Short mmCIF file of C-alpha atoms in Angstrom, two decimals:
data_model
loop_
_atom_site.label_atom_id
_atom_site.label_comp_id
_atom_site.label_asym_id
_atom_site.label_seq_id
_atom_site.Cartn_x
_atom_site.Cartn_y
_atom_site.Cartn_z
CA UNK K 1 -19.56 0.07 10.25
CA UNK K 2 -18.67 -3.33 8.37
CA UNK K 3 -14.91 -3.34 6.87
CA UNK K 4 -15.00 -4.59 2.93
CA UNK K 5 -11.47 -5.05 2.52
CA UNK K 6 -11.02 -5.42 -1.08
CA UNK K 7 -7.12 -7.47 -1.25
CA UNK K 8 -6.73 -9.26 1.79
CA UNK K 9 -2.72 -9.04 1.37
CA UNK K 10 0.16 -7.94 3.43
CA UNK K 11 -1.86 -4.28 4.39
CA UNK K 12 -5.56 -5.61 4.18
CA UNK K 13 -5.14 -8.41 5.58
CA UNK K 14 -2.75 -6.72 8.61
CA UNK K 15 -5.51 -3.84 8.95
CA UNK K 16 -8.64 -6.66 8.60
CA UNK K 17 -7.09 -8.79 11.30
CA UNK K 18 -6.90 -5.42 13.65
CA UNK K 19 -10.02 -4.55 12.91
CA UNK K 20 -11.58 -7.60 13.51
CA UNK K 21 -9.31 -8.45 16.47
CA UNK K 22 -11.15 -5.30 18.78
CA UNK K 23 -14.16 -6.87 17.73
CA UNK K 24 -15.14 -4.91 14.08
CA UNK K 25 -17.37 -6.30 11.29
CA UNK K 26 -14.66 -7.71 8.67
CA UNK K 27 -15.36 -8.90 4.74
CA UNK K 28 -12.08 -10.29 3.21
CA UNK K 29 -11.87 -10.31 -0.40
CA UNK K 30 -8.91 -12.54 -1.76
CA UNK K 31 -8.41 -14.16 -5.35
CA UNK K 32 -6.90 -18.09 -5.91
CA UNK K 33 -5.23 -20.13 -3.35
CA UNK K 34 -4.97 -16.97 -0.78
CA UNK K 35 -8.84 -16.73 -1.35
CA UNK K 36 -9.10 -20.74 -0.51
CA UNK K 37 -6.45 -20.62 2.03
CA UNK K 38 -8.30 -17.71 4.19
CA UNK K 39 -12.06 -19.82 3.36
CA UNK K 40 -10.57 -22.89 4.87
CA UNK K 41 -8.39 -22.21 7.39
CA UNK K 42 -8.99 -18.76 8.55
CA UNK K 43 -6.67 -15.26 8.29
CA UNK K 44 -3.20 -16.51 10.03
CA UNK K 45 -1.79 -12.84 11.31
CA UNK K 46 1.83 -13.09 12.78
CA UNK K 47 2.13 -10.01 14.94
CA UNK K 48 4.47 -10.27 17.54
CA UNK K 49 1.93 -11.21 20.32
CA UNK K 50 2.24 -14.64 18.36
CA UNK K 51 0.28 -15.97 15.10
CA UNK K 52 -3.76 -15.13 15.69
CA UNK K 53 -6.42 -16.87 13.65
CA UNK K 54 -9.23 -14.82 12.32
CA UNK K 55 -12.48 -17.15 10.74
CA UNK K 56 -13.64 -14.57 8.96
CA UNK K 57 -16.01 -13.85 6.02
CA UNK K 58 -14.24 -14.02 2.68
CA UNK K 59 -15.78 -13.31 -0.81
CA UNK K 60 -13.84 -13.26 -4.54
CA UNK K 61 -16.58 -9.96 -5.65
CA UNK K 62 -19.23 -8.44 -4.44
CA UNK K 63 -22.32 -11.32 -5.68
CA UNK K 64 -21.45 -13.14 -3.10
CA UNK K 65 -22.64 -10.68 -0.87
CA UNK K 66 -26.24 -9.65 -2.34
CA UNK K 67 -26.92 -5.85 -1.57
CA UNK K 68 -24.39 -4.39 0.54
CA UNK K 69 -25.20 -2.30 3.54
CA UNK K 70 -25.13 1.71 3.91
CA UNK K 71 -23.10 1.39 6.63
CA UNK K 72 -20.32 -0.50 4.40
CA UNK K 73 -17.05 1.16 4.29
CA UNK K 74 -14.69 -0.39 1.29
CA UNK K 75 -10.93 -0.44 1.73
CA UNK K 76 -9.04 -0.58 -1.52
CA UNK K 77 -5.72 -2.70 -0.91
CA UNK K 78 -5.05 -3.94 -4.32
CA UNK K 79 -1.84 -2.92 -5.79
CA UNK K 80 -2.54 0.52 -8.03
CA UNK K 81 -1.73 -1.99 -10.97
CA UNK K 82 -4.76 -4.05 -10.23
CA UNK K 83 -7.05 -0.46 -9.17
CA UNK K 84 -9.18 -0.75 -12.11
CA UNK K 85 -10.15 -4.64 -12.04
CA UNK K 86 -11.39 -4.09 -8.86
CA UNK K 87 -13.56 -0.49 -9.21
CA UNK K 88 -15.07 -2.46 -12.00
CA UNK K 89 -16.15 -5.49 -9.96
CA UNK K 90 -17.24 -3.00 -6.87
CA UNK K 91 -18.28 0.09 -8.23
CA UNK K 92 -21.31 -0.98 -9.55
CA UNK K 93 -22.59 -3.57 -6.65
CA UNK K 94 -26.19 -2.47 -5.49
CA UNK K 95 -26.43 -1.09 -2.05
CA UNK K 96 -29.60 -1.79 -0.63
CA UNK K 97 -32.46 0.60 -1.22
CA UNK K 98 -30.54 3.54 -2.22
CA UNK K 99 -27.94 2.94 -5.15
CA UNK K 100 -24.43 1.82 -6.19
CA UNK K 101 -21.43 1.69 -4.17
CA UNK K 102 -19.55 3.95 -6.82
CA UNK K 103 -22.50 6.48 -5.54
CA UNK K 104 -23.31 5.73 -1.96
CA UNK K 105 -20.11 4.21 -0.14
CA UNK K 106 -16.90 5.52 1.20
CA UNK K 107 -13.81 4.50 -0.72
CA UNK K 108 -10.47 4.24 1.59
CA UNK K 109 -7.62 3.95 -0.90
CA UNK K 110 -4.80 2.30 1.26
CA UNK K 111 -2.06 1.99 -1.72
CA UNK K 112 1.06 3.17 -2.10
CA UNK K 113 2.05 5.96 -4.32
CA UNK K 114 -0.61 8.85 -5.21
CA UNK K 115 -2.55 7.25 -8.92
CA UNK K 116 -4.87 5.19 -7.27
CA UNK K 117 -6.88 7.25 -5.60
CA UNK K 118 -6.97 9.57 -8.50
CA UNK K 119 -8.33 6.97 -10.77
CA UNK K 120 -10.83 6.27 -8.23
CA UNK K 121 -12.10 9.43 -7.94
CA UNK K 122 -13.26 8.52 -11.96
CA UNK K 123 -15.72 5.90 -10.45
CA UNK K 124 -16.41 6.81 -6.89
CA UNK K 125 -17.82 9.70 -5.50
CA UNK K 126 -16.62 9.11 -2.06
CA UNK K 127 -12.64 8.78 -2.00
CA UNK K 128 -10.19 9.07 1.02
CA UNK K 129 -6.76 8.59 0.93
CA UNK K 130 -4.52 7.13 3.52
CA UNK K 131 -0.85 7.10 3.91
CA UNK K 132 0.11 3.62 4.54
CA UNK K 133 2.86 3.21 6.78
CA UNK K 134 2.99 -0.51 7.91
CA UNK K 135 5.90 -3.02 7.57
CA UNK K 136 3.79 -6.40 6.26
CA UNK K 137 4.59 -9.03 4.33
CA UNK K 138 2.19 -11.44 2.35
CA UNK K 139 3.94 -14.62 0.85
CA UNK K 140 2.34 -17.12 1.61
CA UNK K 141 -1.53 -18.17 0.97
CA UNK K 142 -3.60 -17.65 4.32
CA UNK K 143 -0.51 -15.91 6.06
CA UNK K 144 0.27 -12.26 6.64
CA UNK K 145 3.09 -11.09 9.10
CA UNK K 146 2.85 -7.70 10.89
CA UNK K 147 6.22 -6.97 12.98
CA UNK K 148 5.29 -3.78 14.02
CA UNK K 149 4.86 -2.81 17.94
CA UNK K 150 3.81 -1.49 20.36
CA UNK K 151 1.92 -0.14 17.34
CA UNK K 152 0.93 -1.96 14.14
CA UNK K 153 1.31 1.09 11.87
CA UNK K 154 0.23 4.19 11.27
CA UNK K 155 -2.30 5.44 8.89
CA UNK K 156 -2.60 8.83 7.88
CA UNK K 157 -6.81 9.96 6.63
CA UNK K 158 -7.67 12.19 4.35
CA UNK K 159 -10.74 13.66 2.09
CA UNK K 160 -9.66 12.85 -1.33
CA UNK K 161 -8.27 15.50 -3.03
CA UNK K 162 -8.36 17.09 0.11
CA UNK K 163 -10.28 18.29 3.54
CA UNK K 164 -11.72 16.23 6.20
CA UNK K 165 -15.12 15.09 7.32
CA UNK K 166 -17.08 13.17 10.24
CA UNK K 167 -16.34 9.70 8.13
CA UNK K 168 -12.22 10.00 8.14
CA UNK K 169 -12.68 10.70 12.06
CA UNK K 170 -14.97 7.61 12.44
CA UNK K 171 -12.75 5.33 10.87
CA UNK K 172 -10.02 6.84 12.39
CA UNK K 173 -11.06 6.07 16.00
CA UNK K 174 -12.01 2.11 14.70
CA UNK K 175 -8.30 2.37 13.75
CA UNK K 176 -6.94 3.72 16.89
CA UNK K 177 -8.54 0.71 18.84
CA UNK K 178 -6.98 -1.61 16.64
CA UNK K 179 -3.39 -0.89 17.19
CA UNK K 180 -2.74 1.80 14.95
CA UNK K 181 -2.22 5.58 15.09
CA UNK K 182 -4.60 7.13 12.39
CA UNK K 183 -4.32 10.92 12.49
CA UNK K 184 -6.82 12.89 10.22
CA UNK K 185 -5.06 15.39 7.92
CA UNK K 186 -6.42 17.77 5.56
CA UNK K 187 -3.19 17.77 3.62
CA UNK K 188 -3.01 14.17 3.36
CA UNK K 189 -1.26 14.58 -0.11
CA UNK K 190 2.03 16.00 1.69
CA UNK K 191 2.70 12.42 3.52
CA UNK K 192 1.85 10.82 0.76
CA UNK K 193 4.12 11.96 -1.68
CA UNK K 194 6.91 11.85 1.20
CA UNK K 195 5.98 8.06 1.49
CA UNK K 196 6.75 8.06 -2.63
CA UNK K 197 9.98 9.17 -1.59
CA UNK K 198 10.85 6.02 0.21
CA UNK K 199 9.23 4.02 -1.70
CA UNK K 200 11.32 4.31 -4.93
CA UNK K 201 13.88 2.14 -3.03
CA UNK K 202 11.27 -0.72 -3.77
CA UNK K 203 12.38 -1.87 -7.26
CA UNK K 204 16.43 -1.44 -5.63
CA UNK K 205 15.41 -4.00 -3.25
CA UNK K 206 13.18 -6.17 -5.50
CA UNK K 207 15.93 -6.66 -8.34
CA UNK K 208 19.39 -6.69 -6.20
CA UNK K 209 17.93 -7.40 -2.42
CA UNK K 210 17.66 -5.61 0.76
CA UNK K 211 19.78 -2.34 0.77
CA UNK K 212 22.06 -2.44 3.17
CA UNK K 213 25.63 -2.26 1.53
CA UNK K 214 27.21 1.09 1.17
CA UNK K 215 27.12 1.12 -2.43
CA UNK K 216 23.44 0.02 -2.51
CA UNK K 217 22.51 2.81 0.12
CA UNK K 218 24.15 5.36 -1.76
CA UNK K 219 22.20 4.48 -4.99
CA UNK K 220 19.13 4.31 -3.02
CA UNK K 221 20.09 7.90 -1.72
CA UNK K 222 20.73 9.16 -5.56
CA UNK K 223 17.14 7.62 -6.60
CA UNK K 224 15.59 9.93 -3.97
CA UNK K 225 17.81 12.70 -4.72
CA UNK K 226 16.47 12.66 -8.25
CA UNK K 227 12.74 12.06 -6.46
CA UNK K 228 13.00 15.32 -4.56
CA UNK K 229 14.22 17.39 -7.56
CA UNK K 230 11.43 16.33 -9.74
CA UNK K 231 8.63 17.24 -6.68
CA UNK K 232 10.48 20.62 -6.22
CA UNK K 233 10.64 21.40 -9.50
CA UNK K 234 6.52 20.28 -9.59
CA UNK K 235 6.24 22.51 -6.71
CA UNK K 236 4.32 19.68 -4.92
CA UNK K 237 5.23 19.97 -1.18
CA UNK K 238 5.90 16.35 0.88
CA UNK K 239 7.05 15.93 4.51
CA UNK K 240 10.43 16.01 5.80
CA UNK K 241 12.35 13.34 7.24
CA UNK K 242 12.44 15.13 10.32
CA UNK K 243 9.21 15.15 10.70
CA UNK K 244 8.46 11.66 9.53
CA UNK K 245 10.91 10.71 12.50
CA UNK K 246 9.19 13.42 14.96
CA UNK K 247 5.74 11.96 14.35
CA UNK K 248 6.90 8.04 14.53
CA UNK K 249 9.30 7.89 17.43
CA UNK K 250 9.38 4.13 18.90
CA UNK K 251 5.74 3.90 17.84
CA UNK K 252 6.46 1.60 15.01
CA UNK K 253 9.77 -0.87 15.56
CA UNK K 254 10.03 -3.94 14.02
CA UNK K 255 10.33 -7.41 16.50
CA UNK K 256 11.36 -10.55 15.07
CA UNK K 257 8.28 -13.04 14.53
CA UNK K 258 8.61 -17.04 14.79
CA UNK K 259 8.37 -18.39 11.80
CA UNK K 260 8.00 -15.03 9.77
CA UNK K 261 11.53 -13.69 8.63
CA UNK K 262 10.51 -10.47 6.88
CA UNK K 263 12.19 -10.39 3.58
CA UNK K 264 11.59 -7.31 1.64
CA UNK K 265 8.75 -4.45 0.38
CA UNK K 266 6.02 -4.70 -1.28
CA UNK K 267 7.42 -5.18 -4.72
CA UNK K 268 10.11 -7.60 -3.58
CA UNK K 269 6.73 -9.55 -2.58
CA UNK K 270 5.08 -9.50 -5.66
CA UNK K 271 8.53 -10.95 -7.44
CA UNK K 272 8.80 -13.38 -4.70
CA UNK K 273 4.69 -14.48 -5.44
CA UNK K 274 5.53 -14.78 -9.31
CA UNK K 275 2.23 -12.38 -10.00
CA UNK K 276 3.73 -11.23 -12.70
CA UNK K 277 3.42 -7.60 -12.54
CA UNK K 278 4.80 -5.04 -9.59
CA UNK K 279 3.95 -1.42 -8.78
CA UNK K 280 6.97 0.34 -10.16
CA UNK K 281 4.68 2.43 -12.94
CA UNK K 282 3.31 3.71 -9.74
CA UNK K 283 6.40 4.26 -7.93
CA UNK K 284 9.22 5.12 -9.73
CA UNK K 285 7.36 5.92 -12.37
CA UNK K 286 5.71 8.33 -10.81
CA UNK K 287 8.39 10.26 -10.62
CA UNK K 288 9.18 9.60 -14.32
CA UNK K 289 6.42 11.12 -15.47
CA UNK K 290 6.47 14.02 -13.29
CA UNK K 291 10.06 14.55 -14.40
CA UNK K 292 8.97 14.31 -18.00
CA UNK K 293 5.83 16.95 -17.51
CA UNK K 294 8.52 19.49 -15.90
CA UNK K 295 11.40 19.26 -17.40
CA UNK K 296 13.52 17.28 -15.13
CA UNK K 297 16.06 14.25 -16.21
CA UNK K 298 14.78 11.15 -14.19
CA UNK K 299 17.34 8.59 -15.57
CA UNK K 300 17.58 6.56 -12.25
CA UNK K 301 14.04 5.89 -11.77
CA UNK K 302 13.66 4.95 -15.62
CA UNK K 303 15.85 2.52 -15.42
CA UNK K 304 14.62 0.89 -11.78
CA UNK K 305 11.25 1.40 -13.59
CA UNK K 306 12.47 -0.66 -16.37
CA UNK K 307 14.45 -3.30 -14.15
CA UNK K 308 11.08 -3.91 -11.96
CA UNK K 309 8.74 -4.52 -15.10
CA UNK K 310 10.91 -6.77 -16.54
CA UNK K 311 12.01 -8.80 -13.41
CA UNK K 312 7.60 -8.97 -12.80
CA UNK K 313 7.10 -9.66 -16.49
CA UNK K 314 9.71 -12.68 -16.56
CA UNK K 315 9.41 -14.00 -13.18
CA UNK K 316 12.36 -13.39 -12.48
CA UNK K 317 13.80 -14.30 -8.45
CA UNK K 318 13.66 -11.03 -6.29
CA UNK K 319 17.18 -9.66 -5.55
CA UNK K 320 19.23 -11.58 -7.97
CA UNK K 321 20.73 -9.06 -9.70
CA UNK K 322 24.04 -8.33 -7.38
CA UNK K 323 24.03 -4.70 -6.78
CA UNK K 324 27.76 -4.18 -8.21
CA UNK K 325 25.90 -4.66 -11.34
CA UNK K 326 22.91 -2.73 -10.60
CA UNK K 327 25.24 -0.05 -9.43
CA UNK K 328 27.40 -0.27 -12.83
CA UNK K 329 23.59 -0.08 -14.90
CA UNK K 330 22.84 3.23 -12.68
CA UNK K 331 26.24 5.11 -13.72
CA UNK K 332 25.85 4.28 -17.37
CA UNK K 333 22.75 6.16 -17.76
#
């Protein structure tokens, strides 16, 4: 199978680089100076066997390509804010002989949150989901850092809504030679929505910086609080902690990398990039609108909702806001 990885960032370009590393057919697709950076001088993936340079093919859309091949698997990467742009550049590309690849081709959503796989399920008749779990970081143009060892990360695969099939196990076992631990799951949705659960920290760490004080702990604890109540409440079921923990172990530890301090998330990225928007509809507003549809006060997450947009929106610097202030913000609501 050839790998289409469709946003060569912090996770596509971490899980192209793998892929391509135990000898897979890769396809980068990149936008602007990354997309010139990884043309030019190649994929740069700190990992912490030191930096590795992957030459590898990279595209801006599918023309460049002509007809893509049936044996094409397409891994979504894009933040869920950008999901649409890109199922409207790829879902209608021609695959050779037989169709579109909204029609023909399998569709690995590796996002956070739960949307995006939803809204491609709209386009795509051929949708998995995975559960990303995989400390990256993509700052700079051409570079992605992976600190992760012994394993890179570990991918959960699943049949969108639900299920499994001979595809999730193929892709799985590419994955598994690549440095990652990708167990199929028919109840993929259950790790997912426990990954939503950490991720609502995000927009904490993108406006006030890394949480690690005791007041910005507790908030972060009081955000997920809030999280679980509204999933309860939903009666959607998510993983425990314990069982997170159970199923990671030492798999996944982070190692310092030369040149490569890792500074935040994902979202503390995107503020740190200046793109201008950030996932927190996504993230913590996932939880907002859950909490509206059932009932359940989500004051917490509107307001680190609100925080994130606006820090994206006005380029604001990532983790300027001191958390004493942050914390102050969270008690008024």
């Amino acid at each position: 199978m050839r790998y289409i990885i469709i946003g060569a960032g912090a996770v596509g370009g971490t899980v192209g680089g793998r892929l391509a590393g135990s000898g897979h057919e890769v396809v980068l697709v990149a936008r602007g100076a990354h997309h010139a950076s990884l043309r030019d001088d190649g994929l740069r993936l700190r990992v912490p066997e030191g930096e590795l340079t992957y030459r590898l093919p990279v595209v801006d859309g599918p023309a460049p390509l002509g007809e893509l091949r049936e044996d094409d698997v397409l891994v979504l990467a894009v933040k869920t804010q950008d999901t649409e742009g890109a199922l409207d550049a790829w879902g209608p590309a021609p695959v050779a002989g037989v169709g579109t690849a909204a029609e023909r081709l399998p569709l690995l959503c590796a996002q956070n949150g739960v949307e995006g796989q939803r809204i491609a399920l709209r386009r795509f008749r051929r949708v998995y989901g995975v559960c990303v779990w995989l400390p990256s970081t993509f700052v700079e143009p051409g570079v992605v850092s992976a600190a992760g060892g012994p394993l890179t990360g570990i991918l959960h695969l699943g049949v969108y809504p639900h299920g499994t099939d001979e595809t999730a196990r193929r892709v799985a076992a590419d994955l598994e030679k690549s440095r990652f631990e990708a167990p199929v799951v028919p109840d993929l949705a259950r790790w997912q929505y426990a990954k939503l659960l950490a991720n609502l920290a995000n927009a904490v760490e993108a406006v006030a910086g890394p949480a690690e004080s005791e007041e910005a702990l507790a908030l972060v604890d009081r955000v997920r609080a809030e999280g679980r109540a509204v999933l309860d409440a939903a009666g959607i079921a998510y993983a425990s902690v314990e069982e997170q923990r159970a199923l990671r172990g030492d798999k996944v530890t982070l190692q310092p990398l030369e040149g490569a301090p890792r500074g935040g998330g994902s979202s503390w990225q995107s503020l740190t990039r200046g793109t201008g928007t950030i996932e927190a509809d996504y993230l913590n507003g996932e939880i907002t609108l859950l909490g509206r549809l059932h009932g359940v006060p989500t004051p917490l997450n509107e307001l680190l909702q609100r925080l994130a947009n606006t820090y994206a929106r006005e380029r604001r610097q990532a983790g300027s806001m001191p958390v004493a202030e942050l914390v102050r913000l969270a008690d008024e609501t």
